[in-house]
Amino acid sequence: MNRRHLLLGGGGAAAALGLGAYAATRGPSYDAAADAVWVRQSPQQLSQLHYLVHHATLAANSHNTQPWLFSGGDDRVAIRPDLRRATPVVDPDNHHLYTSLGCAAENLGLAASALGRTSSVDFLAGEDAVQISLGGSGAAPDRLFEAIHDRQCTRSVYDGRAVAPEDLKTLESAARIAGCSLVLVTDRPRMEQILELILAANAAQIADPAFVAELKHWLRFNAAEAVQHGDGLYSACSGNPTMPGWIARPVFGLVFTADAENAKCAAQVRSSSGFAVFVSDRDDPEHWVSAGRSYQRFALAATALGIRHAFLNQPVEVARYRPELAALIGIGDRRPDLVVRFGYGDAMPRSLRRPVGDVILNGPA
Ligand SMILES: Cc1cc2nc3c(=O)[nH]c(=O)nc-3n(C[C@H](O)[C@H](O)[C@H](O)COP(=O)(O)O)c2cc1C
């Protein structure tokens, strides 16, 4: 995993501790939990709100904190930030948090289309809410809806194959959202330059004890921890060994090193076909939501084409690297929001979500 998607120094630490057997399986309880989260729900069996929120919560979200609260009625759903789930060290201005709400809003609108309803998304600054207004029946289902259950962040080494130009065009057009643009980088020299920034920012984050402590708080080192919480970053989702928390937590700081993590990042980038960098027109929550929507559409279109992707956001998270990244991709003084690599590879274990009932507030939107 790139730094947060760690790790534990690969299999070395686990092997040294004689934990191969423990690490070998995810266990039936994890698979059952993942099956329950990613099940294709039938609209006949659920209320409209439950159906829409189920699909919204399958969206990408930073650290898998699921920082959202939903409320709504027949014609409107609101998504508000759950600030108890903020990550103030890696995300001091809540940029990633609002971007995550945008990802959820996009999935929610796509699910509405599967119910035949039109939708439009607005950011209500006064209410600090993303509002999805639902229109009348008769909308055609958006084809991206079908990919919601198969999308995942795939944090493995890919196979190095290039994505064909016509597929890149499909991704660009799927990602089109007002207030945000997408820059694709597929030439190797510039990919190496972006990699340099990723490695420098990654080392800066790993050298920061507060960053490491926050990350560790959201790591789930084994299936039981992951299932118990239904959130956070489960190590197997990044291809890393699992082990008891009482062993993993004390040794984490020793094996989570810049050298080890940077070697993984370099292999991941060099096996990828390109980078997608999402850039919002303005640096405020409304536009961060747009960036999240754009990413989610990109990710779903990629999934439908069999193209994998994963974030490597270090150079947008460590603020001092943003200007250099902006210069590299020619976006003037706009803020680069998200850095995503893409390419071809095998699926990884799915991540978990909390129950839908835990994120729905009673009362009108
Ligand atoms: C705004 C945002 C920032 C993210 N940053 C990273 C990142 O830097 N590295 C990474 O590996 N994943 C990152 N992720 C991916 C999340 O960790 C992932 O979506 C979450 O764990 C759920 O897993 P899934 O997307 O496979 O369902 C980010 C996601 C979002 C929406």
mmCIF file of C-alpha atoms and ligand atoms in Angstrom:
data_model
loop_
_atom_site.group_PDB
_atom_site.id
_atom_site.type_symbol
_atom_site.label_atom_id
_atom_site.label_comp_id
_atom_site.label_asym_id
_atom_site.label_seq_id
_atom_site.Cartn_x
_atom_site.Cartn_y
_atom_site.Cartn_z
ATOM 1 C CA MET A 1 0.000 0.000 0.000
ATOM 2 C CA ASN A 2 1.364 3.231 -0.513
ATOM 3 C CA ARG A 3 2.136 4.521 2.902
ATOM 4 C CA ARG A 4 -1.264 4.404 4.378
ATOM 5 C CA HIS A 5 -2.006 1.233 2.664
ATOM 6 C CA LEU A 6 0.559 -0.389 4.207
ATOM 7 C CA LEU A 7 2.413 -2.460 4.916
ATOM 8 C CA LEU A 8 3.958 -3.818 7.907
ATOM 9 C CA GLY A 9 7.040 -3.986 5.805
ATOM 10 C CA GLY A 10 5.476 -6.467 3.448
ATOM 11 C CA GLY A 11 5.594 -10.110 4.401
ATOM 12 C CA GLY A 12 8.976 -9.827 6.104
ATOM 13 C CA ALA A 13 7.732 -8.762 9.494
ATOM 14 C CA ALA A 14 4.951 -11.327 9.518
ATOM 15 C CA ALA A 15 7.253 -14.130 8.425
ATOM 16 C CA ALA A 16 9.794 -13.156 11.045
ATOM 17 C CA LEU A 17 7.076 -13.400 13.634
ATOM 18 C CA GLY A 18 5.969 -16.797 12.384
ATOM 19 C CA LEU A 19 2.573 -15.478 11.436
ATOM 20 C CA GLY A 20 2.340 -16.871 7.950
ATOM 21 C CA ALA A 21 -0.659 -19.056 8.722
ATOM 22 C CA TYR A 22 -2.482 -16.214 10.456
ATOM 23 C CA ALA A 23 -1.780 -13.951 7.508
ATOM 24 C CA ALA A 24 -2.776 -16.473 4.907
ATOM 25 C CA THR A 25 -6.538 -16.125 5.041
ATOM 26 C CA ARG A 26 -8.983 -13.332 5.432
ATOM 27 C CA GLY A 27 -11.357 -15.758 7.113
ATOM 28 C CA PRO A 28 -14.981 -16.511 6.430
ATOM 29 C CA SER A 29 -16.268 -13.734 8.663
ATOM 30 C CA TYR A 30 -14.510 -11.079 6.600
ATOM 31 C CA ASP A 31 -15.763 -12.483 3.320
ATOM 32 C CA ALA A 32 -19.302 -12.731 4.679
ATOM 33 C CA ALA A 33 -19.125 -9.131 5.886
ATOM 34 C CA ALA A 34 -17.802 -7.958 2.514
ATOM 35 C CA ASP A 35 -20.502 -9.924 0.674
ATOM 36 C CA ALA A 36 -23.157 -8.231 2.812
ATOM 37 C CA VAL A 37 -21.725 -4.759 2.125
ATOM 38 C CA TRP A 38 -21.316 -5.171 -1.617
ATOM 39 C CA VAL A 39 -24.535 -7.105 -2.290
ATOM 40 C CA ARG A 40 -26.680 -5.847 -5.161
ATOM 41 C CA GLN A 41 -29.783 -4.609 -3.386
ATOM 42 C CA SER A 42 -33.149 -4.752 -5.015
ATOM 43 C CA PRO A 43 -35.146 -1.507 -4.904
ATOM 44 C CA GLN A 44 -38.298 -3.505 -4.140
ATOM 45 C CA GLN A 45 -36.925 -4.649 -0.784
ATOM 46 C CA LEU A 46 -35.819 -1.266 0.560
ATOM 47 C CA SER A 47 -37.141 2.215 1.134
ATOM 48 C CA GLN A 48 -35.970 4.696 -1.504
ATOM 49 C CA LEU A 49 -33.713 6.439 1.025
ATOM 50 C CA HIS A 50 -32.106 3.189 2.179
ATOM 51 C CA TYR A 51 -31.505 2.124 -1.420
ATOM 52 C CA LEU A 52 -29.896 5.448 -2.350
ATOM 53 C CA VAL A 53 -27.737 5.604 0.777
ATOM 54 C CA HIS A 54 -26.598 1.989 0.339
ATOM 55 C CA HIS A 55 -25.123 2.910 -3.042
ATOM 56 C CA ALA A 56 -23.740 6.240 -1.807
ATOM 57 C CA THR A 57 -21.764 4.569 0.966
ATOM 58 C CA LEU A 58 -20.017 2.280 -1.521
ATOM 59 C CA ALA A 59 -18.136 5.331 -2.809
ATOM 60 C CA ALA A 60 -14.450 5.941 -2.233
ATOM 61 C CA ASN A 61 -13.658 7.962 0.877
ATOM 62 C CA SER A 62 -10.491 9.068 2.544
ATOM 63 C CA HIS A 63 -9.017 6.518 5.015
ATOM 64 C CA ASN A 64 -12.378 4.735 4.723
ATOM 65 C CA THR A 65 -13.595 6.845 7.657
ATOM 66 C CA GLN A 66 -17.004 7.182 5.946
ATOM 67 C CA PRO A 67 -17.369 10.797 7.151
ATOM 68 C CA TRP A 68 -20.989 11.243 6.059
ATOM 69 C CA LEU A 69 -24.483 11.561 7.481
ATOM 70 C CA PHE A 70 -27.556 11.290 5.271
ATOM 71 C CA SER A 71 -31.068 12.592 5.712
ATOM 72 C CA GLY A 72 -33.886 12.998 3.286
ATOM 73 C CA GLY A 73 -37.328 12.478 1.980
ATOM 74 C CA ASP A 74 -38.893 11.603 -1.318
ATOM 75 C CA ASP A 75 -37.509 14.530 -3.341
ATOM 76 C CA ARG A 76 -34.294 15.501 -1.650
ATOM 77 C CA VAL A 77 -31.368 13.887 0.126
ATOM 78 C CA ALA A 78 -28.765 15.838 2.083
ATOM 79 C CA ILE A 79 -25.266 14.626 2.874
ATOM 80 C CA ARG A 80 -23.573 16.385 5.774
ATOM 81 C CA PRO A 81 -20.024 15.954 7.046
ATOM 82 C CA ASP A 82 -19.549 13.805 10.124
ATOM 83 C CA LEU A 83 -16.717 15.787 11.657
ATOM 84 C CA ARG A 84 -16.137 13.116 14.309
ATOM 85 C CA ARG A 85 -14.612 11.197 11.413
ATOM 86 C CA ALA A 86 -12.300 13.928 10.174
ATOM 87 C CA THR A 87 -8.576 13.275 9.828
ATOM 88 C CA PRO A 88 -7.080 16.617 10.873
ATOM 89 C CA VAL A 89 -3.425 15.712 10.401
ATOM 90 C CA VAL A 90 -3.501 14.442 6.821
ATOM 91 C CA ASP A 91 -6.458 16.654 5.910
ATOM 92 C CA PRO A 92 -6.294 19.847 8.004
ATOM 93 C CA ASP A 93 -8.812 21.843 5.915
ATOM 94 C CA ASN A 94 -11.236 18.913 5.444
ATOM 95 C CA HIS A 95 -10.539 18.900 1.705
ATOM 96 C CA HIS A 96 -10.555 15.098 1.490
ATOM 97 C CA LEU A 97 -13.634 14.952 3.695
ATOM 98 C CA TYR A 98 -15.721 17.140 1.355
ATOM 99 C CA THR A 99 -14.259 15.345 -1.651
ATOM 100 C CA SER A 100 -15.498 12.087 -0.107
ATOM 101 C CA LEU A 101 -18.990 13.589 0.193
ATOM 102 C CA GLY A 102 -18.793 14.352 -3.534
ATOM 103 C CA CYS A 103 -17.944 10.724 -4.286
ATOM 104 C CA ALA A 104 -20.984 9.608 -2.280
ATOM 105 C CA ALA A 105 -23.240 12.204 -3.937
ATOM 106 C CA GLU A 106 -22.280 10.941 -7.370
ATOM 107 C CA ASN A 107 -23.103 7.339 -6.497
ATOM 108 C CA LEU A 108 -26.392 8.487 -4.978
ATOM 109 C CA GLY A 109 -27.391 10.287 -8.183
ATOM 110 C CA LEU A 110 -26.508 7.212 -10.239
ATOM 111 C CA ALA A 111 -28.636 5.045 -7.950
ATOM 112 C CA ALA A 112 -31.498 7.518 -8.392
ATOM 113 C CA SER A 113 -31.183 7.048 -12.155
ATOM 114 C CA ALA A 114 -31.548 3.295 -11.634
ATOM 115 C CA LEU A 115 -34.894 4.112 -9.987
ATOM 116 C CA GLY A 116 -35.795 6.164 -13.043
ATOM 117 C CA ARG A 117 -35.338 9.498 -11.264
ATOM 118 C CA THR A 118 -33.342 12.490 -12.440
ATOM 119 C CA SER A 119 -31.085 14.249 -9.956
ATOM 120 C CA SER A 120 -29.021 17.380 -9.516
ATOM 121 C CA VAL A 121 -26.309 18.056 -6.971
ATOM 122 C CA ASP A 122 -25.743 21.395 -5.189
ATOM 123 C CA PHE A 123 -23.509 22.454 -2.349
ATOM 124 C CA LEU A 124 -25.449 24.483 0.227
ATOM 125 C CA ALA A 125 -22.717 26.492 1.924
ATOM 126 C CA GLY A 126 -25.116 27.966 4.515
ATOM 127 C CA GLU A 127 -26.235 24.498 5.589
ATOM 128 C CA ASP A 128 -22.841 22.873 5.110
ATOM 129 C CA ALA A 129 -24.555 20.150 3.109
ATOM 130 C CA VAL A 130 -24.458 18.509 -0.281
ATOM 131 C CA GLN A 131 -28.018 18.404 -1.548
ATOM 132 C CA ILE A 132 -29.242 15.951 -4.144
ATOM 133 C CA SER A 133 -32.591 17.038 -5.567
ATOM 134 C CA LEU A 134 -34.562 14.202 -7.120
ATOM 135 C CA GLY A 135 -36.715 14.841 -10.166
ATOM 136 C CA GLY A 136 -39.651 12.995 -11.608
ATOM 137 C CA SER A 137 -39.709 9.475 -12.931
ATOM 138 C CA GLY A 138 -38.714 8.487 -16.442
ATOM 139 C CA ALA A 139 -34.933 9.030 -16.275
ATOM 140 C CA ALA A 140 -32.803 6.479 -18.103
ATOM 141 C CA PRO A 141 -30.487 4.458 -15.847
ATOM 142 C CA ASP A 142 -26.916 5.788 -16.142
ATOM 143 C CA ARG A 143 -24.643 3.006 -17.385
ATOM 144 C CA LEU A 144 -22.047 3.937 -14.719
ATOM 145 C CA PHE A 145 -24.482 2.673 -12.072
ATOM 146 C CA GLU A 146 -23.642 -0.922 -12.988
ATOM 147 C CA ALA A 147 -19.997 -0.450 -11.989
ATOM 148 C CA ILE A 148 -20.686 0.781 -8.432
ATOM 149 C CA HIS A 149 -20.403 -2.710 -6.912
ATOM 150 C CA ASP A 150 -17.190 -3.585 -8.724
ATOM 151 C CA ARG A 151 -15.231 -0.369 -8.143
ATOM 152 C CA GLN A 152 -12.389 -0.561 -5.682
ATOM 153 C CA CYS A 153 -9.085 1.135 -5.056
ATOM 154 C CA THR A 154 -6.606 -1.492 -6.183
ATOM 155 C CA ARG A 155 -3.326 -0.824 -4.402
ATOM 156 C CA SER A 156 -1.202 -3.465 -6.072
ATOM 157 C CA VAL A 157 1.547 -3.529 -8.672
ATOM 158 C CA TYR A 158 -0.094 -3.495 -12.106
ATOM 159 C CA ASP A 159 1.054 -5.278 -15.264
ATOM 160 C CA GLY A 160 2.497 -2.300 -17.139
ATOM 161 C CA ARG A 161 0.076 -2.386 -20.081
ATOM 162 C CA ALA A 162 -0.918 0.933 -21.628
ATOM 163 C CA VAL A 163 -4.538 2.061 -21.737
ATOM 164 C CA ALA A 164 -5.655 2.581 -25.349
ATOM 165 C CA PRO A 165 -6.259 6.176 -26.519
ATOM 166 C CA GLU A 166 -9.976 5.568 -27.130
ATOM 167 C CA ASP A 167 -10.383 4.322 -23.552
ATOM 168 C CA LEU A 168 -8.567 7.406 -22.239
ATOM 169 C CA LYS A 169 -11.114 9.488 -24.144
ATOM 170 C CA THR A 170 -13.954 7.530 -22.548
ATOM 171 C CA LEU A 171 -12.480 8.183 -19.099
ATOM 172 C CA GLU A 172 -12.083 11.900 -19.802
ATOM 173 C CA SER A 173 -15.611 12.271 -20.987
ATOM 174 C CA ALA A 174 -17.050 10.232 -18.066
ATOM 175 C CA ALA A 175 -15.173 12.438 -15.570
ATOM 176 C CA ARG A 176 -16.564 15.691 -16.945
ATOM 177 C CA ILE A 177 -18.213 17.664 -14.121
ATOM 178 C CA ALA A 178 -18.686 21.435 -14.015
ATOM 179 C CA GLY A 179 -16.178 23.166 -11.756
ATOM 180 C CA CYS A 180 -13.434 20.570 -12.118
ATOM 181 C CA SER A 181 -11.013 19.332 -14.769
ATOM 182 C CA LEU A 182 -9.033 16.197 -15.295
ATOM 183 C CA VAL A 183 -5.410 16.077 -16.435
ATOM 184 C CA LEU A 184 -4.156 12.734 -17.727
ATOM 185 C CA VAL A 185 -0.413 12.097 -17.711
ATOM 186 C CA THR A 186 0.794 9.034 -19.581
ATOM 187 C CA ASP A 187 4.288 10.009 -20.764
ATOM 188 C CA ARG A 188 6.995 8.260 -18.751
ATOM 189 C CA PRO A 189 9.259 11.285 -18.131
ATOM 190 C CA ARG A 190 6.446 13.275 -16.525
ATOM 191 C CA MET A 191 5.208 10.226 -14.629
ATOM 192 C CA GLU A 192 8.715 9.913 -13.160
ATOM 193 C CA GLN A 193 8.640 13.585 -12.157
ATOM 194 C CA ILE A 194 5.296 13.093 -10.404
ATOM 195 C CA LEU A 195 6.708 9.976 -8.749
ATOM 196 C CA GLU A 196 9.595 12.081 -7.385
ATOM 197 C CA LEU A 197 7.070 14.378 -5.707
ATOM 198 C CA ILE A 198 5.138 11.404 -4.334
ATOM 199 C CA LEU A 199 8.297 9.956 -2.801
ATOM 200 C CA ALA A 200 9.399 13.259 -1.270
ATOM 201 C CA ALA A 201 5.958 13.952 0.200
ATOM 202 C CA ASN A 202 5.631 10.358 1.396
ATOM 203 C CA ALA A 203 8.930 10.607 3.276
ATOM 204 C CA ALA A 204 7.768 13.890 4.845
ATOM 205 C CA GLN A 205 4.535 12.277 6.046
ATOM 206 C CA ILE A 206 6.252 9.211 7.468
ATOM 207 C CA ALA A 207 8.675 11.456 9.354
ATOM 208 C CA ASP A 208 5.730 13.144 11.072
ATOM 209 C CA PRO A 209 4.707 11.228 14.238
ATOM 210 C CA ALA A 210 1.251 12.854 14.204
ATOM 211 C CA PHE A 211 0.619 11.587 10.658
ATOM 212 C CA VAL A 212 1.717 8.071 11.591
ATOM 213 C CA ALA A 213 -0.431 8.082 14.749
ATOM 214 C CA GLU A 214 -3.517 9.200 12.829
ATOM 215 C CA LEU A 215 -2.953 6.604 10.134
ATOM 216 C CA LYS A 216 -2.457 3.881 12.736
ATOM 217 C CA HIS A 217 -5.752 4.847 14.361
ATOM 218 C CA TRP A 218 -7.555 3.996 11.105
ATOM 219 C CA LEU A 219 -5.613 0.833 10.278
ATOM 220 C CA ARG A 220 -7.313 -2.510 10.784
ATOM 221 C CA PHE A 221 -4.607 -5.122 11.191
ATOM 222 C CA ASN A 222 -6.752 -8.255 10.955
ATOM 223 C CA ALA A 223 -10.163 -9.437 9.781
ATOM 224 C CA ALA A 224 -11.723 -9.364 13.238
ATOM 225 C CA GLU A 225 -10.751 -5.697 13.740
ATOM 226 C CA ALA A 226 -11.974 -4.791 10.272
ATOM 227 C CA VAL A 227 -15.328 -6.519 10.738
ATOM 228 C CA GLN A 228 -15.803 -5.124 14.246
ATOM 229 C CA HIS A 229 -15.370 -1.525 13.043
ATOM 230 C CA GLY A 230 -16.737 -1.759 9.485
ATOM 231 C CA ASP A 231 -14.473 1.129 8.560
ATOM 232 C CA GLY A 232 -10.781 2.000 8.268
ATOM 233 C CA LEU A 233 -7.985 0.551 6.199
ATOM 234 C CA TYR A 234 -7.757 -3.229 6.365
ATOM 235 C CA SER A 235 -4.233 -4.383 5.595
ATOM 236 C CA ALA A 236 -5.319 -7.252 3.313
ATOM 237 C CA CYS A 237 -7.030 -4.734 1.013
ATOM 238 C CA SER A 238 -3.541 -3.553 0.183
ATOM 239 C CA GLY A 239 -2.035 -7.001 -0.139
ATOM 240 C CA ASN A 240 -0.327 -6.836 3.227
ATOM 241 C CA PRO A 241 -0.194 -9.531 5.886
ATOM 242 C CA THR A 242 -2.726 -9.552 8.671
ATOM 243 C CA MET A 243 -1.802 -10.201 12.290
ATOM 244 C CA PRO A 244 -3.098 -9.710 15.806
ATOM 245 C CA GLY A 245 -3.347 -6.052 16.765
ATOM 246 C CA TRP A 246 -1.327 -6.584 19.953
ATOM 247 C CA ILE A 247 1.616 -7.591 17.784
ATOM 248 C CA ALA A 248 1.055 -5.232 14.869
ATOM 249 C CA ARG A 249 0.566 -1.975 16.787
ATOM 250 C CA PRO A 250 3.863 -1.960 18.687
ATOM 251 C CA VAL A 251 5.948 -3.002 15.645
ATOM 252 C CA PHE A 252 4.176 -0.748 13.166
ATOM 253 C CA GLY A 253 6.459 2.240 13.694
ATOM 254 C CA LEU A 254 9.520 0.037 13.169
ATOM 255 C CA VAL A 255 8.506 -1.436 9.827
ATOM 256 C CA PHE A 256 6.621 1.539 8.381
ATOM 257 C CA THR A 257 9.654 3.317 6.974
ATOM 258 C CA ALA A 258 10.062 5.812 4.171
ATOM 259 C CA ASP A 259 12.483 3.523 2.336
ATOM 260 C CA ALA A 260 10.126 0.530 2.375
ATOM 261 C CA GLU A 261 7.042 2.545 1.468
ATOM 262 C CA ASN A 262 8.789 4.515 -1.255
ATOM 263 C CA ALA A 263 10.012 1.306 -2.885
ATOM 264 C CA LYS A 264 6.386 0.135 -3.040
ATOM 265 C CA CYS A 265 5.183 3.450 -4.460
ATOM 266 C CA ALA A 266 7.851 3.383 -7.153
ATOM 267 C CA ALA A 267 6.910 -0.153 -8.222
ATOM 268 C CA GLN A 268 3.236 0.780 -8.241
ATOM 269 C CA VAL A 269 3.757 3.863 -10.394
ATOM 270 C CA ARG A 270 6.179 2.218 -12.819
ATOM 271 C CA SER A 271 3.695 -0.602 -13.412
ATOM 272 C CA SER A 272 0.848 1.845 -14.068
ATOM 273 C CA SER A 273 -0.306 3.206 -17.389
ATOM 274 C CA GLY A 274 -0.744 6.781 -16.253
ATOM 275 C CA PHE A 275 -1.874 9.346 -13.714
ATOM 276 C CA ALA A 276 -5.212 11.107 -13.520
ATOM 277 C CA VAL A 277 -4.992 14.390 -11.621
ATOM 278 C CA PHE A 278 -8.269 16.067 -10.652
ATOM 279 C CA VAL A 279 -8.184 19.851 -10.424
ATOM 280 C CA SER A 280 -11.058 21.981 -9.170
ATOM 281 C CA ASP A 281 -11.636 25.494 -10.506
ATOM 282 C CA ARG A 282 -11.715 27.024 -7.061
ATOM 283 C CA ASP A 283 -10.272 26.014 -3.724
ATOM 284 C CA ASP A 284 -13.400 25.705 -1.572
ATOM 285 C CA PRO A 285 -15.696 22.924 -0.272
ATOM 286 C CA GLU A 286 -18.177 23.322 -3.127
ATOM 287 C CA HIS A 287 -15.451 22.631 -5.675
ATOM 288 C CA TRP A 288 -13.856 19.853 -3.603
ATOM 289 C CA VAL A 289 -17.240 18.128 -3.799
ATOM 290 C CA SER A 290 -17.093 18.527 -7.594
ATOM 291 C CA ALA A 291 -13.632 16.940 -7.658
ATOM 292 C CA GLY A 292 -14.994 13.966 -5.714
ATOM 293 C CA ARG A 293 -17.863 13.580 -8.159
ATOM 294 C CA SER A 294 -15.481 13.724 -11.095
ATOM 295 C CA TYR A 295 -13.147 11.121 -9.563
ATOM 296 C CA GLN A 296 -16.070 8.796 -8.789
ATOM 297 C CA ARG A 297 -17.287 8.949 -12.392
ATOM 298 C CA PHE A 298 -13.743 8.363 -13.676
ATOM 299 C CA ALA A 299 -13.365 5.384 -11.338
ATOM 300 C CA LEU A 300 -16.662 3.835 -12.390
ATOM 301 C CA ALA A 301 -15.931 4.300 -16.095
ATOM 302 C CA ALA A 302 -12.487 2.764 -15.571
ATOM 303 C CA THR A 303 -14.036 -0.164 -13.695
ATOM 304 C CA ALA A 304 -16.467 -0.762 -16.547
ATOM 305 C CA LEU A 305 -13.500 -0.932 -18.938
ATOM 306 C CA GLY A 306 -11.537 -3.336 -16.712
ATOM 307 C CA ILE A 307 -9.055 -0.591 -15.778
ATOM 308 C CA ARG A 308 -7.837 -0.481 -12.144
ATOM 309 C CA HIS A 309 -6.892 2.607 -10.193
ATOM 310 C CA ALA A 310 -5.561 3.747 -6.811
ATOM 311 C CA PHE A 311 -4.791 7.069 -5.161
ATOM 312 C CA LEU A 312 -1.287 8.369 -4.460
ATOM 313 C CA ASN A 313 -2.217 11.672 -2.879
ATOM 314 C CA GLN A 314 0.943 12.482 -0.961
ATOM 315 C CA PRO A 315 1.926 15.533 -3.090
ATOM 316 C CA VAL A 316 -1.494 17.131 -2.658
ATOM 317 C CA GLU A 317 -1.665 16.328 1.045
ATOM 318 C CA VAL A 318 1.699 17.885 1.918
ATOM 319 C CA ALA A 319 0.842 21.444 0.890
ATOM 320 C CA ARG A 320 4.360 22.559 0.001
ATOM 321 C CA TYR A 321 4.480 20.090 -2.910
ATOM 322 C CA ARG A 322 1.288 21.334 -4.558
ATOM 323 C CA PRO A 323 2.860 24.223 -6.523
ATOM 324 C CA GLU A 324 5.459 21.909 -8.063
ATOM 325 C CA LEU A 325 2.797 19.407 -9.063
ATOM 326 C CA ALA A 326 0.653 22.237 -10.460
ATOM 327 C CA ALA A 327 3.592 23.461 -12.563
ATOM 328 C CA LEU A 328 4.318 19.943 -13.847
ATOM 329 C CA ILE A 329 0.790 19.475 -15.123
ATOM 330 C CA GLY A 330 0.305 23.062 -16.293
ATOM 331 C CA ILE A 331 -2.659 24.180 -14.174
ATOM 332 C CA GLY A 332 -1.403 27.616 -13.180
ATOM 333 C CA ASP A 333 -2.250 28.541 -9.617
ATOM 334 C CA ARG A 334 -5.163 26.133 -9.229
ATOM 335 C CA ARG A 335 -4.947 23.508 -6.495
ATOM 336 C CA PRO A 336 -4.470 19.905 -7.613
ATOM 337 C CA ASP A 337 -7.052 17.908 -5.631
ATOM 338 C CA LEU A 338 -6.425 14.220 -6.218
ATOM 339 C CA VAL A 339 -3.682 12.076 -7.751
ATOM 340 C CA VAL A 340 -4.790 8.687 -9.071
ATOM 341 C CA ARG A 341 -2.749 6.095 -10.956
ATOM 342 C CA PHE A 342 -4.424 3.667 -13.337
ATOM 343 C CA GLY A 343 -3.612 0.517 -15.281
ATOM 344 C CA TYR A 344 -4.348 -3.192 -15.350
ATOM 345 C CA GLY A 345 -4.107 -5.703 -12.523
ATOM 346 C CA ASP A 346 -5.973 -8.274 -10.460
ATOM 347 C CA ALA A 347 -8.702 -7.362 -7.975
ATOM 348 C CA MET A 348 -7.838 -7.051 -4.295
ATOM 349 C CA PRO A 349 -10.057 -7.885 -1.296
ATOM 350 C CA ARG A 350 -12.977 -5.472 -0.951
ATOM 351 C CA SER A 351 -13.152 -2.847 1.779
ATOM 352 C CA LEU A 352 -15.959 -2.764 4.351
ATOM 353 C CA ARG A 353 -18.617 -0.184 5.235
ATOM 354 C CA ARG A 354 -20.667 0.473 8.355
ATOM 355 C CA PRO A 355 -24.367 -0.467 8.276
ATOM 356 C CA VAL A 356 -26.514 1.950 6.294
ATOM 357 C CA GLY A 357 -28.679 2.531 9.383
ATOM 358 C CA ASP A 358 -25.668 4.028 11.192
ATOM 359 C CA VAL A 359 -25.345 6.891 8.707
ATOM 360 C CA ILE A 360 -28.990 7.864 8.212
ATOM 361 C CA LEU A 361 -30.326 10.634 10.434
ATOM 362 C CA ASN A 362 -34.016 10.697 11.181
ATOM 363 C CA GLY A 363 -35.953 13.712 10.052
ATOM 364 C CA PRO A 364 -36.206 15.617 6.793
ATOM 365 C CA ALA A 365 -33.206 16.709 4.738
HETATM 366 C C1 LIG B 1 -10.429 12.106 -1.024
HETATM 367 C C2 LIG B 1 -9.805 10.733 -0.983
HETATM 368 C C3 LIG B 1 -8.453 10.589 -0.699
HETATM 369 C C4 LIG B 1 -7.869 9.313 -0.710
HETATM 370 N N1 LIG B 1 -6.501 9.198 -0.525
HETATM 371 C C5 LIG B 1 -5.921 7.983 -0.650
HETATM 372 C C6 LIG B 1 -4.497 7.843 -0.677
HETATM 373 O O1 LIG B 1 -3.767 8.826 -0.606
HETATM 374 N N2 LIG B 1 -3.971 6.607 -0.822
HETATM 375 C C7 LIG B 1 -4.771 5.511 -0.984
HETATM 376 O O2 LIG B 1 -4.242 4.415 -1.143
HETATM 377 N N3 LIG B 1 -6.120 5.605 -0.981
HETATM 378 C C8 LIG B 1 -6.705 6.811 -0.830
HETATM 379 N N4 LIG B 1 -8.068 6.920 -0.910
HETATM 380 C C9 LIG B 1 -8.890 5.702 -1.121
HETATM 381 C C10 LIG B 1 -9.588 5.257 0.158
HETATM 382 O O3 LIG B 1 -8.671 4.772 1.106
HETATM 383 C C11 LIG B 1 -10.625 4.195 -0.226
HETATM 384 O O4 LIG B 1 -11.598 4.786 -1.040
HETATM 385 C C12 LIG B 1 -11.279 3.565 1.000
HETATM 386 O O5 LIG B 1 -10.337 2.853 1.764
HETATM 387 C C13 LIG B 1 -12.404 2.601 0.601
HETATM 388 O O6 LIG B 1 -11.916 1.605 -0.251
HETATM 389 P P1 LIG B 1 -12.517 1.385 -1.720
HETATM 390 O O7 LIG B 1 -12.403 2.684 -2.451
HETATM 391 O O8 LIG B 1 -11.666 0.314 -2.320
HETATM 392 O O9 LIG B 1 -13.955 0.985 -1.545
HETATM 393 C C14 LIG B 1 -8.671 8.168 -0.927
HETATM 394 C C15 LIG B 1 -10.038 8.326 -1.197
HETATM 395 C C16 LIG B 1 -10.593 9.596 -1.242
HETATM 396 C C17 LIG B 1 -12.056 9.762 -1.605
#
